[in-house]
Backbone as JSON Lines, residues from 0, in Angstrom:
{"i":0,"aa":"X","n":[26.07,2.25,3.34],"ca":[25.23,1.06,3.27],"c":[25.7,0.09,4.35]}
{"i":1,"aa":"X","n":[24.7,-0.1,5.33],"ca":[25.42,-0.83,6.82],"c":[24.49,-2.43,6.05]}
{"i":2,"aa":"X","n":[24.01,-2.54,5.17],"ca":[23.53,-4.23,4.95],"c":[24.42,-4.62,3.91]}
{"i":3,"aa":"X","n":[24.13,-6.38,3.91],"ca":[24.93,-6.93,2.87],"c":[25.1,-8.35,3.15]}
{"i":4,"aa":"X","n":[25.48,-9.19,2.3],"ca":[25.33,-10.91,2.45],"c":[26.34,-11.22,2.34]}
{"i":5,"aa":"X","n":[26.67,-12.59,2.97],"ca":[28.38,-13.39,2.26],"c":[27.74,-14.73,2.48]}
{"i":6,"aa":"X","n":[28.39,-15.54,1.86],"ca":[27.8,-16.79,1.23],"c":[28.95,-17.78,1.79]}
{"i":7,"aa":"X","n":[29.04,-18.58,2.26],"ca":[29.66,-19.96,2.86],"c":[29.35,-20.72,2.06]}
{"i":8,"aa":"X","n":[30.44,-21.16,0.75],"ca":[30.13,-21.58,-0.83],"c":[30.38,-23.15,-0.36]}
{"i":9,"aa":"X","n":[31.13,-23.74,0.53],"ca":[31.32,-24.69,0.77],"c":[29.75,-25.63,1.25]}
{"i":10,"aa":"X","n":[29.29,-24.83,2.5],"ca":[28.15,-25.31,2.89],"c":[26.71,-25.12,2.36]}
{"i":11,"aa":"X","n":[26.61,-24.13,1.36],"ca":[25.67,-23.51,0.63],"c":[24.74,-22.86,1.63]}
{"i":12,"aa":"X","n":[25.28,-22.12,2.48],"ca":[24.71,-20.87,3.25],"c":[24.61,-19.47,3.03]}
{"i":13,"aa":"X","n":[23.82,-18.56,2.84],"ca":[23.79,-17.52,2.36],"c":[23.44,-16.48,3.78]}
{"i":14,"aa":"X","n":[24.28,-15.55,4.32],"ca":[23.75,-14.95,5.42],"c":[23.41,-13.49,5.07]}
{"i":15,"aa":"X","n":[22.48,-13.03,5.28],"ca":[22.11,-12.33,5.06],"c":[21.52,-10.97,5.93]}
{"i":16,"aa":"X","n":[22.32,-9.91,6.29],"ca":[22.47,-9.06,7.36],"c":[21.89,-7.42,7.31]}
{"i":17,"aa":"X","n":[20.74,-7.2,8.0],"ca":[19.81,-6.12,7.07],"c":[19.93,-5.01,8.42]}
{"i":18,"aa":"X","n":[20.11,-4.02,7.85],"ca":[20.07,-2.73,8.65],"c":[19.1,-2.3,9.23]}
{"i":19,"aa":"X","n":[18.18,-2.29,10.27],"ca":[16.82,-2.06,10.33],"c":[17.21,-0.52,11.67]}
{"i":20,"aa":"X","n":[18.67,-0.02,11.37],"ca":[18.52,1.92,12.14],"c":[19.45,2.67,11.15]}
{"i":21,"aa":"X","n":[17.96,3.0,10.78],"ca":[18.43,4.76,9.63],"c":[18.02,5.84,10.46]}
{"i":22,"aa":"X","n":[18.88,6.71,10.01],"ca":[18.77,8.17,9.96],"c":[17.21,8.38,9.21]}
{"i":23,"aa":"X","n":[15.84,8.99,9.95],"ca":[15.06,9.78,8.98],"c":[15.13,11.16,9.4]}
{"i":24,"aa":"X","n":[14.59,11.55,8.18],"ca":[14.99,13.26,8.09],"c":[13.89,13.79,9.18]}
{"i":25,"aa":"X","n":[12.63,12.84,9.04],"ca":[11.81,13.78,9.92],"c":[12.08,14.03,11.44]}
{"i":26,"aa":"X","n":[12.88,13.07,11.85],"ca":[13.4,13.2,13.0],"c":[15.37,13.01,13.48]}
{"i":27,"aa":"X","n":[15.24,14.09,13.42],"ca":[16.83,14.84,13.06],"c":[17.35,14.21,14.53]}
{"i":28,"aa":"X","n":[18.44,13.86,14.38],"ca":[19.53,13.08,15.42],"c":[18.76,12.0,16.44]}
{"i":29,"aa":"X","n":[18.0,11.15,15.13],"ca":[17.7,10.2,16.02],"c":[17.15,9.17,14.92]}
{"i":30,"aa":"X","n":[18.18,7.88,15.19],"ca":[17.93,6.5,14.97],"c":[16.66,5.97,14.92]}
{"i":31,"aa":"X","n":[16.19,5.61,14.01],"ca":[15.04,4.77,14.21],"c":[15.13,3.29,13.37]}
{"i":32,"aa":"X","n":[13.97,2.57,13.96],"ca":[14.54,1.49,13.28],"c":[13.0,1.31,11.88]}
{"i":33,"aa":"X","n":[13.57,1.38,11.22],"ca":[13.41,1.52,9.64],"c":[13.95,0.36,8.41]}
{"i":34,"aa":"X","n":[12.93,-0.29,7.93],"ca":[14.32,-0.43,6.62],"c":[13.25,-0.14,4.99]}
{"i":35,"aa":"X","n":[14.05,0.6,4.28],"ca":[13.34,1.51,3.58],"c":[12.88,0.97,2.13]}
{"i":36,"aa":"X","n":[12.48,1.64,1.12],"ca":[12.31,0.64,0.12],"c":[13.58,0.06,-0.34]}
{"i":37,"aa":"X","n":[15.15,1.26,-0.56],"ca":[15.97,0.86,-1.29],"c":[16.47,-0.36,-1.24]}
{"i":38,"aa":"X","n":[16.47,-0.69,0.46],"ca":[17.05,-1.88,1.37],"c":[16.14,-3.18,1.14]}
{"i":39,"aa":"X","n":[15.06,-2.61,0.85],"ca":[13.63,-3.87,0.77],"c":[13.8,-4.07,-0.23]}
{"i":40,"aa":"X","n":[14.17,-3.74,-1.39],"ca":[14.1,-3.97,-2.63],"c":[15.84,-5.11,-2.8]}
{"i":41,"aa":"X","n":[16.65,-4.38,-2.09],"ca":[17.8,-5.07,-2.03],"c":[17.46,-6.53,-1.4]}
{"i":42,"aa":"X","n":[17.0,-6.71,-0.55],"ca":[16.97,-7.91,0.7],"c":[16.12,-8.77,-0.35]}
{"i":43,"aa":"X","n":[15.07,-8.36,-1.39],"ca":[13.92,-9.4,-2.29],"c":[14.7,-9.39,-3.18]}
{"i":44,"aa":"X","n":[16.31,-8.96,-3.63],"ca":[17.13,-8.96,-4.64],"c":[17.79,-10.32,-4.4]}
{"i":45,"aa":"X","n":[18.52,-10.28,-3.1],"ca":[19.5,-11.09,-2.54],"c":[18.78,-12.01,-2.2]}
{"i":46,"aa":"X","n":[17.39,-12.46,-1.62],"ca":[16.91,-13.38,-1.48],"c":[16.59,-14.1,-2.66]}
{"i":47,"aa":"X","n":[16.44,-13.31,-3.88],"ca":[15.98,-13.94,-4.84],"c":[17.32,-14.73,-5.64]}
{"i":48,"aa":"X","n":[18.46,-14.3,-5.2],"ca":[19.55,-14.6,-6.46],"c":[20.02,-15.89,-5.33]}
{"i":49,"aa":"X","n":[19.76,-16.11,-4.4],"ca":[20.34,-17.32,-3.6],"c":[19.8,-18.34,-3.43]}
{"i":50,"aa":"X","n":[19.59,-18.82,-4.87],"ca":[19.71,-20.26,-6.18],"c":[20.23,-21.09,-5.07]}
{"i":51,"aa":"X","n":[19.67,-22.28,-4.74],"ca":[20.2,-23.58,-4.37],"c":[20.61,-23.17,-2.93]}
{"i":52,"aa":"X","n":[20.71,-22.24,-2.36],"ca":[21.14,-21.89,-0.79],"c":[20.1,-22.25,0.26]}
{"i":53,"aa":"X","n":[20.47,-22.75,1.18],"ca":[19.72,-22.26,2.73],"c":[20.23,-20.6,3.02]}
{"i":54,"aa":"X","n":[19.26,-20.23,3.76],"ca":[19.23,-18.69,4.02],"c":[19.16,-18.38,5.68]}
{"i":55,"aa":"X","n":[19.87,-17.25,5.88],"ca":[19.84,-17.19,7.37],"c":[19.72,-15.36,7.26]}
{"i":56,"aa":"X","n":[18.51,-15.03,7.94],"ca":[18.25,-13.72,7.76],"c":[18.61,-12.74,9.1]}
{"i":57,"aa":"X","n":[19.84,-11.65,9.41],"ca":[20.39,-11.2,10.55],"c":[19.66,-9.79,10.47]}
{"i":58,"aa":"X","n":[19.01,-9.56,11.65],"ca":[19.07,-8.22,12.03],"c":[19.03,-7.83,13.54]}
{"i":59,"aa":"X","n":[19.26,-6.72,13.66],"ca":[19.35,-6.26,15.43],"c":[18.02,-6.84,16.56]}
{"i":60,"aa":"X","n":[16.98,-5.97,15.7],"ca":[15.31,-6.55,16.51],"c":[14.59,-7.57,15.68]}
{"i":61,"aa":"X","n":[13.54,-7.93,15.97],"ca":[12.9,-9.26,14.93],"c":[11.82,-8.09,14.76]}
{"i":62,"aa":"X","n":[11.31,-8.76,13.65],"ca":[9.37,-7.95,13.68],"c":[8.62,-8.52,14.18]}
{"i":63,"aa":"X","n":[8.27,-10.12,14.51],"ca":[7.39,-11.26,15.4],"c":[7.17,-10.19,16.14]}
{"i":64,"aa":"X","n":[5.9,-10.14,16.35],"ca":[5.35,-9.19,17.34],"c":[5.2,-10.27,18.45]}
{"i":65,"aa":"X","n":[5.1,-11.42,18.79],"ca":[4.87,-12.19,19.84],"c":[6.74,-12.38,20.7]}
{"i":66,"aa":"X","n":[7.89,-11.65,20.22],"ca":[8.73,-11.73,20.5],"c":[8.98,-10.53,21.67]}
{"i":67,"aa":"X","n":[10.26,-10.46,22.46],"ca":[10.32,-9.52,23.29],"c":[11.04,-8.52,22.75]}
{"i":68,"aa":"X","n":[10.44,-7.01,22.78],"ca":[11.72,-6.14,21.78],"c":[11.19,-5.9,20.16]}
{"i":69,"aa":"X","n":[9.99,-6.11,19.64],"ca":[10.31,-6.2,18.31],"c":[10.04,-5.24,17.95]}
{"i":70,"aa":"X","n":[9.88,-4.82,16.8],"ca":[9.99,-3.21,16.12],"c":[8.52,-4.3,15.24]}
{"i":71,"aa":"X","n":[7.83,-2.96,15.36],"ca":[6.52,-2.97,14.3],"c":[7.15,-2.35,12.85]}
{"i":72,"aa":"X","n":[8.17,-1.15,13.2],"ca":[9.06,-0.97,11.63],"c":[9.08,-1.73,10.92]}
{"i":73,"aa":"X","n":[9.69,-2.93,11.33],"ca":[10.24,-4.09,10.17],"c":[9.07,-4.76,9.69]}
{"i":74,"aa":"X","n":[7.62,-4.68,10.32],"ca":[6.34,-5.39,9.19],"c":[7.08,-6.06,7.59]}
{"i":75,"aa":"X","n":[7.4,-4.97,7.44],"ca":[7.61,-5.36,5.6],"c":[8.8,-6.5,5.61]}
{"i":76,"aa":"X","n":[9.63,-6.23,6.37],"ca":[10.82,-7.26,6.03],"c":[9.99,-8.83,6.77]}
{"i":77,"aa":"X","n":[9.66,-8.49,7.59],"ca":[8.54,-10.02,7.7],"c":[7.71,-10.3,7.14]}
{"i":78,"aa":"X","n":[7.05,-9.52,6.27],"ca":[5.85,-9.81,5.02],"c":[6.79,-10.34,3.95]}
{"i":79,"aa":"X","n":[8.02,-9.64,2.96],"ca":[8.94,-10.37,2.74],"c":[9.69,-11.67,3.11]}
{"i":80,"aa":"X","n":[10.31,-11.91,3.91],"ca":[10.68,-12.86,4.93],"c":[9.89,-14.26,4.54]}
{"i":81,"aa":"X","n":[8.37,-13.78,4.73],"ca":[7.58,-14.82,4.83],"c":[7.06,-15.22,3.64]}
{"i":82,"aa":"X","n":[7.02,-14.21,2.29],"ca":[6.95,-14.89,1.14],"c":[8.31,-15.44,0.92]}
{"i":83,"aa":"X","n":[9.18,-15.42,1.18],"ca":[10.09,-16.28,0.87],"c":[10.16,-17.59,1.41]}
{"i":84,"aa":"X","n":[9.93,-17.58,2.54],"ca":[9.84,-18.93,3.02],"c":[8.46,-19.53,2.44]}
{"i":85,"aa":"X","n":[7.47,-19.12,2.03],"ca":[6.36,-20.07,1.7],"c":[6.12,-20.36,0.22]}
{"i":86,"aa":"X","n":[7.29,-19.73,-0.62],"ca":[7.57,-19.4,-2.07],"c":[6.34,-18.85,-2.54]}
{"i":87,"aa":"X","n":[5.95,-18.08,-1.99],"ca":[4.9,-16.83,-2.84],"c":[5.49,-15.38,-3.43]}
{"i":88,"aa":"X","n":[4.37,-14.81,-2.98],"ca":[4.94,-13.49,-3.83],"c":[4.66,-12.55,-3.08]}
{"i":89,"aa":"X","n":[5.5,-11.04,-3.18],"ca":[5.44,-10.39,-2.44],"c":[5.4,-8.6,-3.37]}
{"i":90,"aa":"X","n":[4.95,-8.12,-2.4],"ca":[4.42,-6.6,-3.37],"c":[4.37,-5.55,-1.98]}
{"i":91,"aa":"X","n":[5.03,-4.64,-2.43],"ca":[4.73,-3.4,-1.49],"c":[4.95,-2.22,-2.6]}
{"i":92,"aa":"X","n":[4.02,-1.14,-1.8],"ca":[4.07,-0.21,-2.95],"c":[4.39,1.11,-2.02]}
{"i":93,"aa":"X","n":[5.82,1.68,-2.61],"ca":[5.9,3.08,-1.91],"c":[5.61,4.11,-2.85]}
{"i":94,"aa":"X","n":[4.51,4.8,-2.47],"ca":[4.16,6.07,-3.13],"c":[4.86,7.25,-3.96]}
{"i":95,"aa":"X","n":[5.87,7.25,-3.01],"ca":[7.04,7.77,-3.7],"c":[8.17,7.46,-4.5]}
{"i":96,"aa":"X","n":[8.61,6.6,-4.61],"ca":[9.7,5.68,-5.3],"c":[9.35,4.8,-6.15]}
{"i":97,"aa":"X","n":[7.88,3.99,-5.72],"ca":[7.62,2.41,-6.9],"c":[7.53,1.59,-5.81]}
{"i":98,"aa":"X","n":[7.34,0.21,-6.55],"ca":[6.9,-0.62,-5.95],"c":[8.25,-1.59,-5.78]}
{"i":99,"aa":"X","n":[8.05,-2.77,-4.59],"ca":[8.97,-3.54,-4.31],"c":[7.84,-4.71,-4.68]}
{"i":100,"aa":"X","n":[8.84,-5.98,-5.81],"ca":[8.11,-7.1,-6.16],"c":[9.03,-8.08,-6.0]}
{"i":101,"aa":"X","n":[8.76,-9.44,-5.47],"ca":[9.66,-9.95,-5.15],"c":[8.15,-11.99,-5.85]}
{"i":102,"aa":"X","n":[8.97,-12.52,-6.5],"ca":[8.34,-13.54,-7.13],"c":[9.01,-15.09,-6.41]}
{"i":103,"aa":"X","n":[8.89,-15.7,-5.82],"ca":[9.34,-16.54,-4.94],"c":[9.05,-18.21,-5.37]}
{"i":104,"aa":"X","n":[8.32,-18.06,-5.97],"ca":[7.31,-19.23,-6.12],"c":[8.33,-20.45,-7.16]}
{"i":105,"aa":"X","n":[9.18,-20.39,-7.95],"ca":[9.98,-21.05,-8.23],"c":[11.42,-21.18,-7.52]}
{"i":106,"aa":"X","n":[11.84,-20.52,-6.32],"ca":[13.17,-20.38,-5.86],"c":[13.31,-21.6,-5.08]}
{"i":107,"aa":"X","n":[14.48,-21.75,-5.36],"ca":[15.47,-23.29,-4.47],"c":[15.6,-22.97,-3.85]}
{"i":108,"aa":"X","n":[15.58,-21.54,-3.33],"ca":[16.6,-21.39,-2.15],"c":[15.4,-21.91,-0.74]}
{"i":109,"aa":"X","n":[16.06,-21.85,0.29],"ca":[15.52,-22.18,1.81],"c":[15.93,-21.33,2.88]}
{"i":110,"aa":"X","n":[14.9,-20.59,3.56],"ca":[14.74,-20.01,4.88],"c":[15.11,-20.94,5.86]}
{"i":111,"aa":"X","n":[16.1,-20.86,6.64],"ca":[16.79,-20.99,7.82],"c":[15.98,-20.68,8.94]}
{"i":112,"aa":"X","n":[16.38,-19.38,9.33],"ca":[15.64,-18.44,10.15],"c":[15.76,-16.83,9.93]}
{"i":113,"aa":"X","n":[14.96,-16.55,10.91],"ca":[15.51,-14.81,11.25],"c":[15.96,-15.04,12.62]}
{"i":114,"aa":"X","n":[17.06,-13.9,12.82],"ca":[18.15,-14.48,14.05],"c":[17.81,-12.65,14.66]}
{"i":115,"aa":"X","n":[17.75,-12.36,15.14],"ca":[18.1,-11.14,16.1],"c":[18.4,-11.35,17.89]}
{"i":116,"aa":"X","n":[18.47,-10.28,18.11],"ca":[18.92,-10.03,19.91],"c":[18.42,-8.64,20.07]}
{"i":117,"aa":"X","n":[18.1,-7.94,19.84],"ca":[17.85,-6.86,20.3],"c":[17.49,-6.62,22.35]}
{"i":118,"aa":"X","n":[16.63,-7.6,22.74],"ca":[16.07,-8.11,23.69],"c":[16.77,-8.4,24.75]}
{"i":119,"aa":"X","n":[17.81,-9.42,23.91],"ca":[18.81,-9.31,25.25],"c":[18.13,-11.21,25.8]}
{"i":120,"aa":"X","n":[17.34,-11.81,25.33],"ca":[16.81,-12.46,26.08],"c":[16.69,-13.7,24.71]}
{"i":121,"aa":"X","n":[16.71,-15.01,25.44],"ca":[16.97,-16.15,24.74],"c":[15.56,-16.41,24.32]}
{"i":122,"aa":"X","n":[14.76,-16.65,23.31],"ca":[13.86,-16.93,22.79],"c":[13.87,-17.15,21.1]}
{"i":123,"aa":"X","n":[12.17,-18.12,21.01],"ca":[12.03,-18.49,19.68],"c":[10.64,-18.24,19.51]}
{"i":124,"aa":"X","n":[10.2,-18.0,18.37],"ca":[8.94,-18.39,17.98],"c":[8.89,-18.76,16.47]}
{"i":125,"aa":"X","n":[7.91,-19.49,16.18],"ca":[7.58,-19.58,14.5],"c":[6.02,-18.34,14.46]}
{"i":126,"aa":"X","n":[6.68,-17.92,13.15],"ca":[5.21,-16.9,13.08],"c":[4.18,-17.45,11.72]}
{"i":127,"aa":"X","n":[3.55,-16.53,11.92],"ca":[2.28,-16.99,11.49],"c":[2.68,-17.64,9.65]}
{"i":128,"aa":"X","n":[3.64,-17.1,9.01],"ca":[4.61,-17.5,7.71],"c":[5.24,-18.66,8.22]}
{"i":129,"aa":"X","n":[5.14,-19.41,8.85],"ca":[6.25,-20.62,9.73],"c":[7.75,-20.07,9.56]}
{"i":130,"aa":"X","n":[7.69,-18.64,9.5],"ca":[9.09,-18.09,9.71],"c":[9.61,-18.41,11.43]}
{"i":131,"aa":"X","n":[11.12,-19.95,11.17],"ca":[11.62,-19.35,12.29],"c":[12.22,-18.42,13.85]}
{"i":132,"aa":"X","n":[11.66,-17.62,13.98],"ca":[12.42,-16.53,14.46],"c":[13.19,-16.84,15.91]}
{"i":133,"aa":"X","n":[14.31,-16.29,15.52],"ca":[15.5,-16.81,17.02],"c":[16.07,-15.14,17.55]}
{"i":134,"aa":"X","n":[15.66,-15.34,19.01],"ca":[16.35,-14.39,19.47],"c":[17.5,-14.45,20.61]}
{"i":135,"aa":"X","n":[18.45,-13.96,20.65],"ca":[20.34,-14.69,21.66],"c":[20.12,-13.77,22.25]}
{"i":136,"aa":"X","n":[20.66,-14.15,23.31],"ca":[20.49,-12.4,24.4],"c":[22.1,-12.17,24.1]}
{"i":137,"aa":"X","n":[23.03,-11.06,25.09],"ca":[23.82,-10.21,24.43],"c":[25.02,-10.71,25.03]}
{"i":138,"aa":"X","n":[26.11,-10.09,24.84],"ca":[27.2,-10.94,26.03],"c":[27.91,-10.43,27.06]}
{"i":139,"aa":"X","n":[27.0,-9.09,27.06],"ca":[26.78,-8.06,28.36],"c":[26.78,-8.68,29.57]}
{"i":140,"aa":"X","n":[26.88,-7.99,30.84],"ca":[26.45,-9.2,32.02],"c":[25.35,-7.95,32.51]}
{"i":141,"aa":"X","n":[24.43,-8.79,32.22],"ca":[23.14,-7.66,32.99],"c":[21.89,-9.35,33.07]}
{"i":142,"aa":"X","n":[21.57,-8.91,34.62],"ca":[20.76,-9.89,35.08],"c":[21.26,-10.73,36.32]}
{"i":143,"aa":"X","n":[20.39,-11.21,37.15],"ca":[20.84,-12.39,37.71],"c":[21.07,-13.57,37.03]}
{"i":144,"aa":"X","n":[22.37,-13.77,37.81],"ca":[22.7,-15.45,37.31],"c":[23.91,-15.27,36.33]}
{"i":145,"aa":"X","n":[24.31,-13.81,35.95],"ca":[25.99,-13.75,35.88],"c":[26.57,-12.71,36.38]}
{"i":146,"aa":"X","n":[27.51,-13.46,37.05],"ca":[28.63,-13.17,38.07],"c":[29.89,-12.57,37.25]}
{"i":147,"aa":"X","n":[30.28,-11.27,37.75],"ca":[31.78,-10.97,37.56],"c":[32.62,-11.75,38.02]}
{"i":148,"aa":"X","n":[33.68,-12.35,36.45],"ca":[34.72,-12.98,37.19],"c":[34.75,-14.13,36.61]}
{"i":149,"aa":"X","n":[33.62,-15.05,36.16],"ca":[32.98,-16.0,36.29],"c":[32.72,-16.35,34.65]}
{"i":150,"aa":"X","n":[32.75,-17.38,34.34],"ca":[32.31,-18.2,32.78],"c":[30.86,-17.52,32.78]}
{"i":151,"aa":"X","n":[29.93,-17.02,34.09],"ca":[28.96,-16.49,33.52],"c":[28.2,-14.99,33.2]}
{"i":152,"aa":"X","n":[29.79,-14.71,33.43],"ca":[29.52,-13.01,33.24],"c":[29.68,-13.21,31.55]}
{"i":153,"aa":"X","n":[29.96,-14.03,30.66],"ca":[29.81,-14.14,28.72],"c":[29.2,-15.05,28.84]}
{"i":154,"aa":"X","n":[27.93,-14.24,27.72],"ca":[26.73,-15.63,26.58],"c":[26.9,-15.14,25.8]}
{"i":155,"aa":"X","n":[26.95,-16.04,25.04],"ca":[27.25,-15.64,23.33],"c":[26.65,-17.81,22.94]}
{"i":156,"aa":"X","n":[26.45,-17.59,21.55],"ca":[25.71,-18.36,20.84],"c":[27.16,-19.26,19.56]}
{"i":157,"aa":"X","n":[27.16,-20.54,19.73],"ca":[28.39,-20.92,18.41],"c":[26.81,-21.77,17.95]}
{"i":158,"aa":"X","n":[26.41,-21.11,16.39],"ca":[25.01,-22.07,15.77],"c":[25.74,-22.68,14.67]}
{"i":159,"aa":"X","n":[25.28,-24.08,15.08],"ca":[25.68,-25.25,13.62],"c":[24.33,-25.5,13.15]}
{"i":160,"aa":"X","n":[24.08,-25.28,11.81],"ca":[23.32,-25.39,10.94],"c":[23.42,-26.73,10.19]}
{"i":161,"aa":"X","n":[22.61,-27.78,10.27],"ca":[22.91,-28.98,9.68],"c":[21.62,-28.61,8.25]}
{"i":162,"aa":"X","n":[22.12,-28.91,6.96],"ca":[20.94,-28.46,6.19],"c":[20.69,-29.88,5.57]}
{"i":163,"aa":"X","n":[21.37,-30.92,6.03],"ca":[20.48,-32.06,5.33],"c":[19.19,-32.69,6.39]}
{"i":164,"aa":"X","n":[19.56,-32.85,8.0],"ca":[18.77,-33.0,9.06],"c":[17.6,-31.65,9.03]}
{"i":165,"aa":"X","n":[18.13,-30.46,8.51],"ca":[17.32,-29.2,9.07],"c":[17.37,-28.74,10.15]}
{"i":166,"aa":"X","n":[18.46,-29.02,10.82],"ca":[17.81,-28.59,12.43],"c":[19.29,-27.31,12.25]}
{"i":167,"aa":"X","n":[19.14,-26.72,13.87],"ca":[19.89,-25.58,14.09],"c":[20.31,-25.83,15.35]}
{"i":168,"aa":"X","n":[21.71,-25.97,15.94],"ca":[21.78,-25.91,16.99],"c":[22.79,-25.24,17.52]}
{"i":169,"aa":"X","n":[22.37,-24.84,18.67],"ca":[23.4,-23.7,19.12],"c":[24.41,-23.87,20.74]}
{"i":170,"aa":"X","n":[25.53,-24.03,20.72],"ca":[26.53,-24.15,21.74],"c":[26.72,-22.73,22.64]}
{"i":171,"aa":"X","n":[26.14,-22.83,23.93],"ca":[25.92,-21.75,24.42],"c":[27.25,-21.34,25.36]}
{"i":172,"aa":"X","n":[28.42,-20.51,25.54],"ca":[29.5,-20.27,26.23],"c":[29.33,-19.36,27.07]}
{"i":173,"aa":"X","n":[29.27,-19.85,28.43],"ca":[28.77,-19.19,29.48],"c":[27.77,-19.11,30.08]}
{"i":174,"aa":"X","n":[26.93,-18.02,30.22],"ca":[25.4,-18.08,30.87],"c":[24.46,-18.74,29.97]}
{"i":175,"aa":"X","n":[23.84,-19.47,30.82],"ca":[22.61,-19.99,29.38],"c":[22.46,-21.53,28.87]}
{"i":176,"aa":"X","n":[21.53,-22.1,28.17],"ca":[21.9,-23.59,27.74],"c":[22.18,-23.43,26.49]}
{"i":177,"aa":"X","n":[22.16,-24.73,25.98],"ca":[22.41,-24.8,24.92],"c":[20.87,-25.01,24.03]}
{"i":178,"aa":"X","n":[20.99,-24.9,22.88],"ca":[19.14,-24.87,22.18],"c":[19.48,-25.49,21.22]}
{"i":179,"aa":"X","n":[17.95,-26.23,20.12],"ca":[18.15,-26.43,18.43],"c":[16.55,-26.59,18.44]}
{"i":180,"aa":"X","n":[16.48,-26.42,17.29],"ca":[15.3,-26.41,16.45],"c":[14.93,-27.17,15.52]}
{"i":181,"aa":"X","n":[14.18,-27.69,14.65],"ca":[14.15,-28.42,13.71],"c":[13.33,-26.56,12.62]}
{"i":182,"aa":"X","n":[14.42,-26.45,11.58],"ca":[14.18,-25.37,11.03],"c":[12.96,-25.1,9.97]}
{"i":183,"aa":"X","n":[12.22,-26.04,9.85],"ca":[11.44,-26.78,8.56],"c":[9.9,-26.49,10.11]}
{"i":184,"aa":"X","n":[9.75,-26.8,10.69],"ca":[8.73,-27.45,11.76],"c":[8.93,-25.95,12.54]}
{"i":185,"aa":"X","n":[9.92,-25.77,13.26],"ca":[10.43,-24.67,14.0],"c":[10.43,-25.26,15.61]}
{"i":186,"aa":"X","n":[9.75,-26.38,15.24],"ca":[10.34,-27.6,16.48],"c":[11.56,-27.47,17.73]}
{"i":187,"aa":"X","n":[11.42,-27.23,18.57],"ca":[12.87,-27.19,19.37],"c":[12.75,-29.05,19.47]}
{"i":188,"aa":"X","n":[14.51,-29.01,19.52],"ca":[14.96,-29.99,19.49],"c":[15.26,-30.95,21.01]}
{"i":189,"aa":"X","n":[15.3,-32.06,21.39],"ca":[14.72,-32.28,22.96],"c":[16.86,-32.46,23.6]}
């Protein structure tokens, strides 16, 4: 089991980190990116038990199809995703196993964002759920504009989450600026 959450009890953050490359059988020695009912059912588990939390949802690619890189796989975890953030309800039905139900509509908890990189490339969008979505590029040096040797051959992302303001902002080390958002709006911050 490569998913799983840990909770920052101090700040009432719940992070939440979902596997979206399984092994399927139909295609033998090769990764795909997938996340299946057991995992979907887990992720509307953990979203549901994180009472009073802000939520920050991690995976490799985003599903935002208006993003660079995204996997059409993950549909469901953004149909999810997005009943959570709008406190509705959510239903998928696998033919084989049962259904995934996920009831939202009374939960405290709060959507943050969805955070991935797959892409490699600094971007945001809000989707059509006013789901956040943030994507960090990697801390690889591939591209113009970092130099071996150099503070800009590493990007990497330090994000402070303020949850009484709402916003998100992120300290960029090395290549790159710095960003924030207003997480509620999906607003970048000036």
């Amino acid at each position: 089991m490569n998913y799983y959450y840990f909770d920052d009890d101090n700040q009432k953050i719940r992070y939440v980190v979902i596997d979206g490359h399984t092994y399927n059988n139909s295609y033998p020695n090769v990764v795909v990116s997938w996340v299946y009912q057991d995992q979907l059912q887990w992720i509307a588990d953990t979203l549901l038990s994180a009472e009073g939390y802000s939520v920050v949802v991690i995976s490799h690619e985003t599903y935002n199809p208006t993003m660079t890189g995204y996997s059409s796989n993950l549909e469901d975890v953004g149909n999810l995703v997005g009943a959570f953030k709008s406190k509705g309800v959510f239903h998928k039905t696998y033919y084989e196993h049962g259904d995934v139900d996920a009831d939202f509509t009374n939960s405290t908890a709060e959507l943050v964002c969805f955070l991935s990189g797959h892409s490699h490339v600094d971007e945001s969008d809000v989707d059509d759920n006013g789901v956040l979505c943030i994507s960090t590029t990697c801390d690889a040096r591939y591209g113009s504009g970092r130099t071996l040797g150099t503070i800009t051959e590493s990007a990497f992302d330090v994000f402070s989450i303020d949850t009484t303001d709402k916003t998100i902002k992120t300290i960029r080390v090395g290549y790159g600026e710095n960003r924030g958002w207003n997480y509620v709006t999906g607003a970048a911050l000036s």
